[in-house]
Amino acid sequence: MLVKQIVRRAFDATLLVESQILEISSVRGMSLAQQRGMLERFDAHGFVILRCLDLSDSYRDLLDLGRYFGNPAPHPRADDQGIVGINAFRYTAGFLGSTPAEHLMHTDGAFRDAPEKIITLQCVTPAATGGMTLLASAQAAYDHVARVFPGKVEVLSRADALTVTRTSQSSTQAVFTRCGEWRGIKFRMRDGAAEVTPHTDAQEAFEELCRFFQASENRLQFRLEAGDILIADNTAVVHGRTSFPPHEPRNMRRLNFDATGPACARLVFGFLPSVSSEAGPEAWLDR
Ligand SMILES: [Fe+2]
């Protein structure tokens, strides 16, 4: 039987972001080879950046990603197409996306029991200073916690490991979800907008996880340029943003998907740990 080779790999600050950038004219005009290039990059590290050169109808172009990734995910601030403006033009209480403040590392939809699987972010206007995009690998984080707390990382997989609350939304679930050998992540840390409460037994491991995601050597940092669209696996990649001066006209569009589109059946979601959850730091899985 022919089994698809799983190529997803962890990453850290040393990954060359250029390897994940695919230059295209527009989403609506992608060739078959470019579509393949997009999906291969997504599989490799859990994210891809489409560098779109034709900016004549970028709003429509972003919506066109639904042809691959399915239906837009709900959001309290979304317009009637599902797009959320990420800018500091008008403050909405409880939403860091409406401020120029630092946005600590998180996965989207952590307030919901069924978060979106695919996130996308289109840059309309970058900030001249600040507003850098941050990405980190959930696999690298899992492996780190498994090494620091041998035999205890699975406490983060208990169904009541973490409660995340914002305004009227709240969800209590595992940080590392399990599907056979595969894991997914659902993560938010205390950031001024979210109330985040780990289970008592999970507290130590959760705090180590937060430290890992805040360390610069574990995070890829880059600037999205006008026309760039970041597409990421929300179950394998954690994201954030550095602060920017309030006068900066930085403007992004967020559009997340439920991964029911035709391309998704062939895509890799989540990650395979490289360090055993059961044994000590020397027990690397053989692969
Ligand atoms: Fe986000």
GROMACS .gro file of C-alpha atoms and ligand atoms in nm:
model
  288
    1MET     CA    1   0.000   0.000   0.000
    2LEU     CA    2   0.126   0.348  -0.083
    3VAL     CA    3   0.132   0.567   0.229
    4LYS     CA    4   0.169   0.942   0.199
    5GLN     CA    5   0.499   1.060   0.344
    6ILE     CA    6   0.432   1.302   0.627
    7VAL     CA    7   0.681   1.584   0.596
    8ARG     CA    8   0.572   1.826   0.869
    9ARG     CA    9   0.867   1.949   1.070
   10ALA     CA   10   0.918   2.168   1.377
   11PHE     CA   11   1.089   2.507   1.336
   12ASP     CA   12   1.244   2.784   1.541
   13ALA     CA   13   1.387   3.133   1.488
   14THR     CA   14   1.653   3.000   1.249
   15LEU     CA   15   1.409   2.889   0.978
   16LEU     CA   16   1.457   3.097   0.663
   17VAL     CA   17   1.117   3.256   0.615
   18GLU     CA   18   1.193   3.290   0.242
   19SER     CA   19   1.157   2.912   0.211
   20GLN     CA   20   0.790   2.950   0.302
   21ILE     CA   21   0.714   3.241   0.064
   22LEU     CA   22   0.545   3.170  -0.268
   23GLU     CA   23   0.531   3.457  -0.515
   24ILE     CA   24   0.214   3.462  -0.725
   25SER     CA   25   0.014   3.711  -0.926
   26SER     CA   26  -0.309   3.656  -0.733
   27VAL     CA   27  -0.502   3.383  -0.553
   28ARG     CA   28  -0.764   3.375  -0.828
   29GLY     CA   29  -0.494   3.332  -1.094
   30MET     CA   30  -0.284   3.054  -0.936
   31SER     CA   31  -0.152   2.784  -1.167
   32LEU     CA   32  -0.169   2.416  -1.070
   33ALA     CA   33   0.203   2.420  -0.990
   34GLN     CA   34   0.153   2.722  -0.763
   35GLN     CA   35  -0.140   2.555  -0.588
   36ARG     CA   36   0.082   2.254  -0.526
   37GLY     CA   37   0.360   2.482  -0.400
   38MET     CA   38   0.120   2.644  -0.154
   39LEU     CA   39   0.000   2.312  -0.013
   40GLU     CA   40   0.350   2.162   0.007
   41ARG     CA   41   0.480   2.458   0.210
   42PHE     CA   42   0.177   2.436   0.440
   43ASP     CA   43   0.245   2.068   0.499
   44ALA     CA   44   0.619   2.119   0.556
   45HIS     CA   45   0.608   2.362   0.848
   46GLY     CA   46   0.239   2.437   0.902
   47PHE     CA   47   0.238   2.772   0.722
   48VAL     CA   48   0.293   2.943   0.389
   49ILE     CA   49   0.308   3.307   0.280
   50LEU     CA   50   0.154   3.396  -0.057
   51ARG     CA   51   0.330   3.705  -0.192
   52CYS     CA   52   0.062   3.847  -0.423
   53LEU     CA   53   0.179   4.096  -0.686
   54ASP     CA   54  -0.163   4.191  -0.829
   55LEU     CA   55  -0.325   4.403  -0.559
   56SER     CA   56  -0.614   4.531  -0.776
   57ASP     CA   57  -0.884   4.341  -0.583
   58SER     CA   58  -0.712   4.204  -0.276
   59TYR     CA   59  -1.032   4.181  -0.068
   60ARG     CA   60  -1.191   3.949  -0.326
   61ASP     CA   61  -0.863   3.762  -0.361
   62LEU     CA   62  -0.861   3.678   0.009
   63LEU     CA   63  -1.217   3.545  -0.011
   64ASP     CA   64  -1.107   3.324  -0.302
   65LEU     CA   65  -0.905   3.112  -0.056
   66GLY     CA   66  -1.240   2.960   0.041
   67ARG     CA   67  -1.216   2.755  -0.281
   68TYR     CA   68  -0.937   2.560  -0.111
   69PHE     CA   69  -1.006   2.586   0.261
   70GLY     CA   70  -1.384   2.585   0.310
   71ASN     CA   71  -1.618   2.814   0.500
   72PRO     CA   72  -1.522   3.129   0.689
   73ALA     CA   73  -1.509   3.084   1.068
   74PRO     CA   74  -1.732   3.304   1.283
   75HIS     CA   75  -1.592   3.602   1.474
   76PRO     CA   76  -1.773   3.869   1.676
   77ARG     CA   77  -1.608   4.148   1.473
   78ALA     CA   78  -1.638   3.989   1.126
   79ASP     CA   79  -1.808   4.163   0.833
   80ASP     CA   80  -2.078   3.982   0.633
   81GLN     CA   81  -1.810   3.787   0.439
   82GLY     CA   82  -1.631   3.670   0.754
   83ILE     CA   83  -1.336   3.912   0.727
   84VAL     CA   84  -1.209   4.086   1.041
   85GLY     CA   85  -1.012   4.411   1.021
   86ILE     CA   86  -0.694   4.391   1.229
   87ASN     CA   87  -0.596   4.755   1.283
   88ALA     CA   88  -0.600   5.021   1.553
   89PHE     CA   89  -0.849   5.247   1.373
   90ARG     CA   90  -1.130   5.189   1.625
   91TYR     CA   91  -1.092   5.023   1.963
   92THR     CA   92  -1.327   4.739   2.059
   93ALA     CA   93  -1.306   4.639   2.427
   94GLY     CA   94  -1.162   4.290   2.478
   95PHE     CA   95  -1.004   4.259   2.131
   96LEU     CA   96  -0.628   4.308   2.102
   97GLY     CA   97  -0.670   4.302   1.723
   98SER     CA   98  -0.825   4.648   1.751
   99THR     CA   99  -0.524   4.793   1.935
  100PRO     CA  100  -0.154   4.861   1.856
  101ALA     CA  101  -0.052   4.661   2.167
  102GLU     CA  102   0.166   4.351   2.162
  103HIS     CA  103  -0.041   4.040   2.095
  104LEU     CA  104   0.111   3.753   2.290
  105MET     CA  105   0.138   3.408   2.132
  106HIS     CA  106  -0.193   3.227   2.086
  107THR     CA  107  -0.405   3.015   1.859
  108ASP     CA  108  -0.722   3.171   1.721
  109GLY     CA  109  -1.062   3.070   1.858
  110ALA     CA  110  -0.926   2.948   2.194
  111PHE     CA  111  -1.249   3.078   2.349
  112ARG     CA  112  -1.450   2.827   2.148
  113ASP     CA  113  -1.479   2.447   2.178
  114ALA     CA  114  -1.436   2.407   1.802
  115PRO     CA  115  -1.168   2.654   1.689
  116GLU     CA  116  -1.098   2.715   1.322
  117LYS     CA  117  -0.829   2.489   1.174
  118ILE     CA  118  -0.689   2.732   0.918
  119ILE     CA  119  -0.604   3.096   0.981
  120THR     CA  120  -0.519   3.352   0.715
  121LEU     CA  121  -0.394   3.710   0.750
  122GLN     CA  122  -0.363   3.947   0.456
  123CYS     CA  123  -0.143   4.255   0.483
  124VAL     CA  124  -0.305   4.566   0.336
  125THR     CA  125  -0.064   4.820   0.490
  126PRO     CA  126   0.241   4.718   0.695
  127ALA     CA  127   0.374   4.928   0.983
  128ALA     CA  128   0.702   5.107   0.912
  129THR     CA  129   0.815   5.020   1.264
  130GLY     CA  130   0.690   4.739   1.488
  131GLY     CA  131   0.393   4.518   1.409
  132MET     CA  132   0.615   4.221   1.332
  133THR     CA  133   0.448   3.882   1.287
  134LEU     CA  134   0.561   3.602   1.522
  135LEU     CA  135   0.518   3.228   1.463
  136ALA     CA  136   0.620   2.930   1.677
  137SER     CA  137   0.601   2.555   1.632
  138ALA     CA  138   0.364   2.359   1.858
  139GLN     CA  139   0.570   2.046   1.794
  140ALA     CA  140   0.888   2.215   1.919
  141ALA     CA  141   0.696   2.336   2.226
  142TYR     CA  142   0.552   1.990   2.299
  143ASP     CA  143   0.896   1.830   2.265
  144HIS     CA  144   1.044   2.092   2.498
  145VAL     CA  145   0.785   2.036   2.772
  146ALA     CA  146   0.820   1.657   2.733
  147ARG     CA  147   1.194   1.691   2.795
  148VAL     CA  148   1.160   1.931   3.090
  149PHE     CA  149   0.885   1.728   3.259
  150PRO     CA  150   0.950   1.363   3.165
  151GLY     CA  151   0.627   1.166   3.179
  152LYS     CA  152   0.417   1.472   3.263
  153VAL     CA  153   0.352   1.650   2.935
  154GLU     CA  154   0.027   1.458   2.895
  155VAL     CA  155  -0.124   1.656   3.182
  156LEU     CA  156  -0.172   1.924   2.915
  157SER     CA  157  -0.385   1.675   2.719
  158ARG     CA  158  -0.646   1.627   2.991
  159ALA     CA  159  -0.987   1.754   2.885
  160ASP     CA  160  -0.994   2.020   3.158
  161ALA     CA  161  -0.632   2.137   3.120
  162LEU     CA  162  -0.711   2.501   3.035
  163THR     CA  163  -1.005   2.740   3.057
  164VAL     CA  164  -0.995   3.044   2.828
  165THR     CA  165  -1.256   3.319   2.867
  166ARG     CA  166  -1.319   3.646   2.681
  167THR     CA  167  -1.628   3.862   2.731
  168SER     CA  168  -1.918   3.614   2.688
  169GLN     CA  169  -1.709   3.336   2.526
  170SER     CA  170  -1.547   3.056   2.729
  171SER     CA  171  -1.400   2.711   2.663
  172THR     CA  172  -1.240   2.445   2.885
  173GLN     CA  173  -1.032   2.193   2.689
  174ALA     CA  174  -0.695   2.025   2.643
  175VAL     CA  175  -0.395   2.234   2.539
  176PHE     CA  176  -0.259   1.941   2.337
  177THR     CA  177  -0.547   1.753   2.176
  178ARG     CA  178  -0.485   1.391   2.073
  179CYS     CA  179  -0.582   1.196   1.764
  180GLY     CA  180  -0.388   0.869   1.777
  181GLU     CA  181  -0.019   0.959   1.763
  182TRP     CA  182  -0.099   1.304   1.631
  183ARG     CA  183  -0.141   1.614   1.845
  184GLY     CA  184  -0.297   1.952   1.794
  185ILE     CA  185  -0.264   2.267   2.003
  186LYS     CA  186  -0.514   2.515   2.144
  187PHE     CA  187  -0.336   2.792   2.332
  188ARG     CA  188  -0.381   3.132   2.484
  189MET     CA  189  -0.188   3.300   2.763
  190ARG     CA  190  -0.281   3.583   2.999
  191ASP     CA  191  -0.258   3.888   2.778
  192GLY     CA  192  -0.488   4.148   2.929
  193ALA     CA  193  -0.779   4.051   2.703
  194ALA     CA  194  -0.823   3.685   2.795
  195GLU     CA  195  -0.880   3.518   3.129
  196VAL     CA  196  -0.666   3.204   3.123
  197THR     CA  197  -0.685   2.940   3.398
  198PRO     CA  198  -0.487   2.615   3.382
  199HIS     CA  199  -0.598   2.316   3.591
  200THR     CA  200  -0.396   2.302   3.914
  201ASP     CA  201  -0.218   1.984   3.801
  202ALA     CA  202  -0.132   2.141   3.464
  203GLN     CA  203  -0.008   2.475   3.595
  204GLU     CA  204   0.364   2.400   3.603
  205ALA     CA  205   0.371   2.252   3.253
  206PHE     CA  206   0.154   2.534   3.119
  207GLU     CA  207   0.385   2.800   3.257
  208GLU     CA  208   0.682   2.626   3.095
  209LEU     CA  209   0.490   2.627   2.768
  210CYS     CA  210   0.429   3.004   2.801
  211ARG     CA  211   0.801   3.063   2.870
  212PHE     CA  212   0.890   2.860   2.562
  213PHE     CA  213   0.662   3.065   2.336
  214GLN     CA  214   0.792   3.394   2.477
  215ALA     CA  215   1.159   3.309   2.413
  216SER     CA  216   1.292   3.478   2.098
  217GLU     CA  217   1.500   3.176   1.993
  218ASN     CA  218   1.180   2.973   1.955
  219ARG     CA  219   0.994   3.229   1.744
  220LEU     CA  220   1.018   3.320   1.381
  221GLN     CA  221   0.982   3.698   1.343
  222PHE     CA  222   0.917   3.875   1.013
  223ARG     CA  223   0.729   4.159   0.851
  224LEU     CA  224   0.434   4.090   0.625
  225GLU     CA  225   0.446   4.319   0.321
  226ALA     CA  226   0.149   4.470   0.138
  227GLY     CA  227  -0.021   4.191  -0.056
  228ASP     CA  228   0.123   3.908   0.155
  229ILE     CA  229  -0.122   3.646   0.280
  230LEU     CA  230  -0.011   3.427   0.570
  231ILE     CA  231  -0.190   3.090   0.578
  232ALA     CA  232  -0.129   2.870   0.884
  233ASP     CA  233  -0.244   2.550   1.051
  234ASN     CA  234  -0.407   2.677   1.371
  235THR     CA  235  -0.352   2.334   1.530
  236ALA     CA  236   0.025   2.327   1.468
  237VAL     CA  237   0.145   2.689   1.466
  238VAL     CA  238   0.108   2.950   1.741
  239HIS     CA  239   0.112   3.316   1.636
  240GLY     CA  240   0.148   3.663   1.780
  241ARG     CA  241   0.249   4.019   1.695
  242THR     CA  242   0.482   4.281   1.835
  243SER     CA  243   0.341   4.622   1.929
  244PHE     CA  244   0.352   4.920   1.693
  245PRO     CA  245   0.318   5.300   1.741
  246PRO     CA  246  -0.049   5.407   1.762
  247HIS     CA  247  -0.010   5.649   1.466
  248GLU     CA  248   0.099   5.368   1.230
  249PRO     CA  249  -0.170   5.293   0.966
  250ARG     CA  250  -0.098   4.919   0.991
  251ASN     CA  251  -0.395   4.735   0.845
  252MET     CA  252  -0.455   4.361   0.805
  253ARG     CA  253  -0.748   4.140   0.712
  254ARG     CA  254  -0.807   3.818   0.897
  255LEU     CA  255  -1.013   3.541   0.740
  256ASN     CA  256  -1.015   3.197   0.904
  257PHE     CA  257  -1.155   2.874   0.763
  258ASP     CA  258  -1.312   2.553   0.891
  259ALA     CA  259  -1.093   2.331   0.666
  260THR     CA  260  -1.385   2.171   0.482
  261GLY     CA  261  -1.258   2.281   0.139
  262PRO     CA  262  -1.147   2.036  -0.132
  263ALA     CA  263  -0.775   2.092  -0.069
  264CYS     CA  264  -0.800   2.001   0.298
  265ALA     CA  265  -0.845   1.624   0.267
  266ARG     CA  266  -0.484   1.605   0.141
  267LEU     CA  267  -0.336   1.846   0.394
  268VAL     CA  268  -0.147   1.767   0.712
  269PHE     CA  269  -0.297   1.912   1.032
  270GLY     CA  270  -0.134   1.906   1.374
  271PHE     CA  271   0.201   1.743   1.447
  272LEU     CA  272   0.373   1.423   1.551
  273PRO     CA  273   0.581   1.464   1.870
  274SER     CA  274   0.950   1.378   1.840
  275VAL     CA  275   0.994   1.316   2.213
  276SER     CA  276   0.801   1.042   2.391
  277SER     CA  277   0.541   1.166   2.639
  278GLU     CA  278   0.609   0.868   2.866
  279ALA     CA  279   0.980   0.849   2.927
  280GLY     CA  280   1.282   1.057   3.017
  281PRO     CA  281   1.476   1.306   2.811
  282GLU     CA  282   1.683   1.040   2.632
  283ALA     CA  283   1.377   0.863   2.496
  284TRP     CA  284   1.350   1.006   2.147
  285LEU     CA  285   1.106   0.833   1.922
  286ASP     CA  286   1.277   0.639   1.648
  287ARG     CA  287   1.191   0.810   1.317
  288FE      FE  288  -0.474   3.565   1.619
   0.00000   0.00000   0.00000
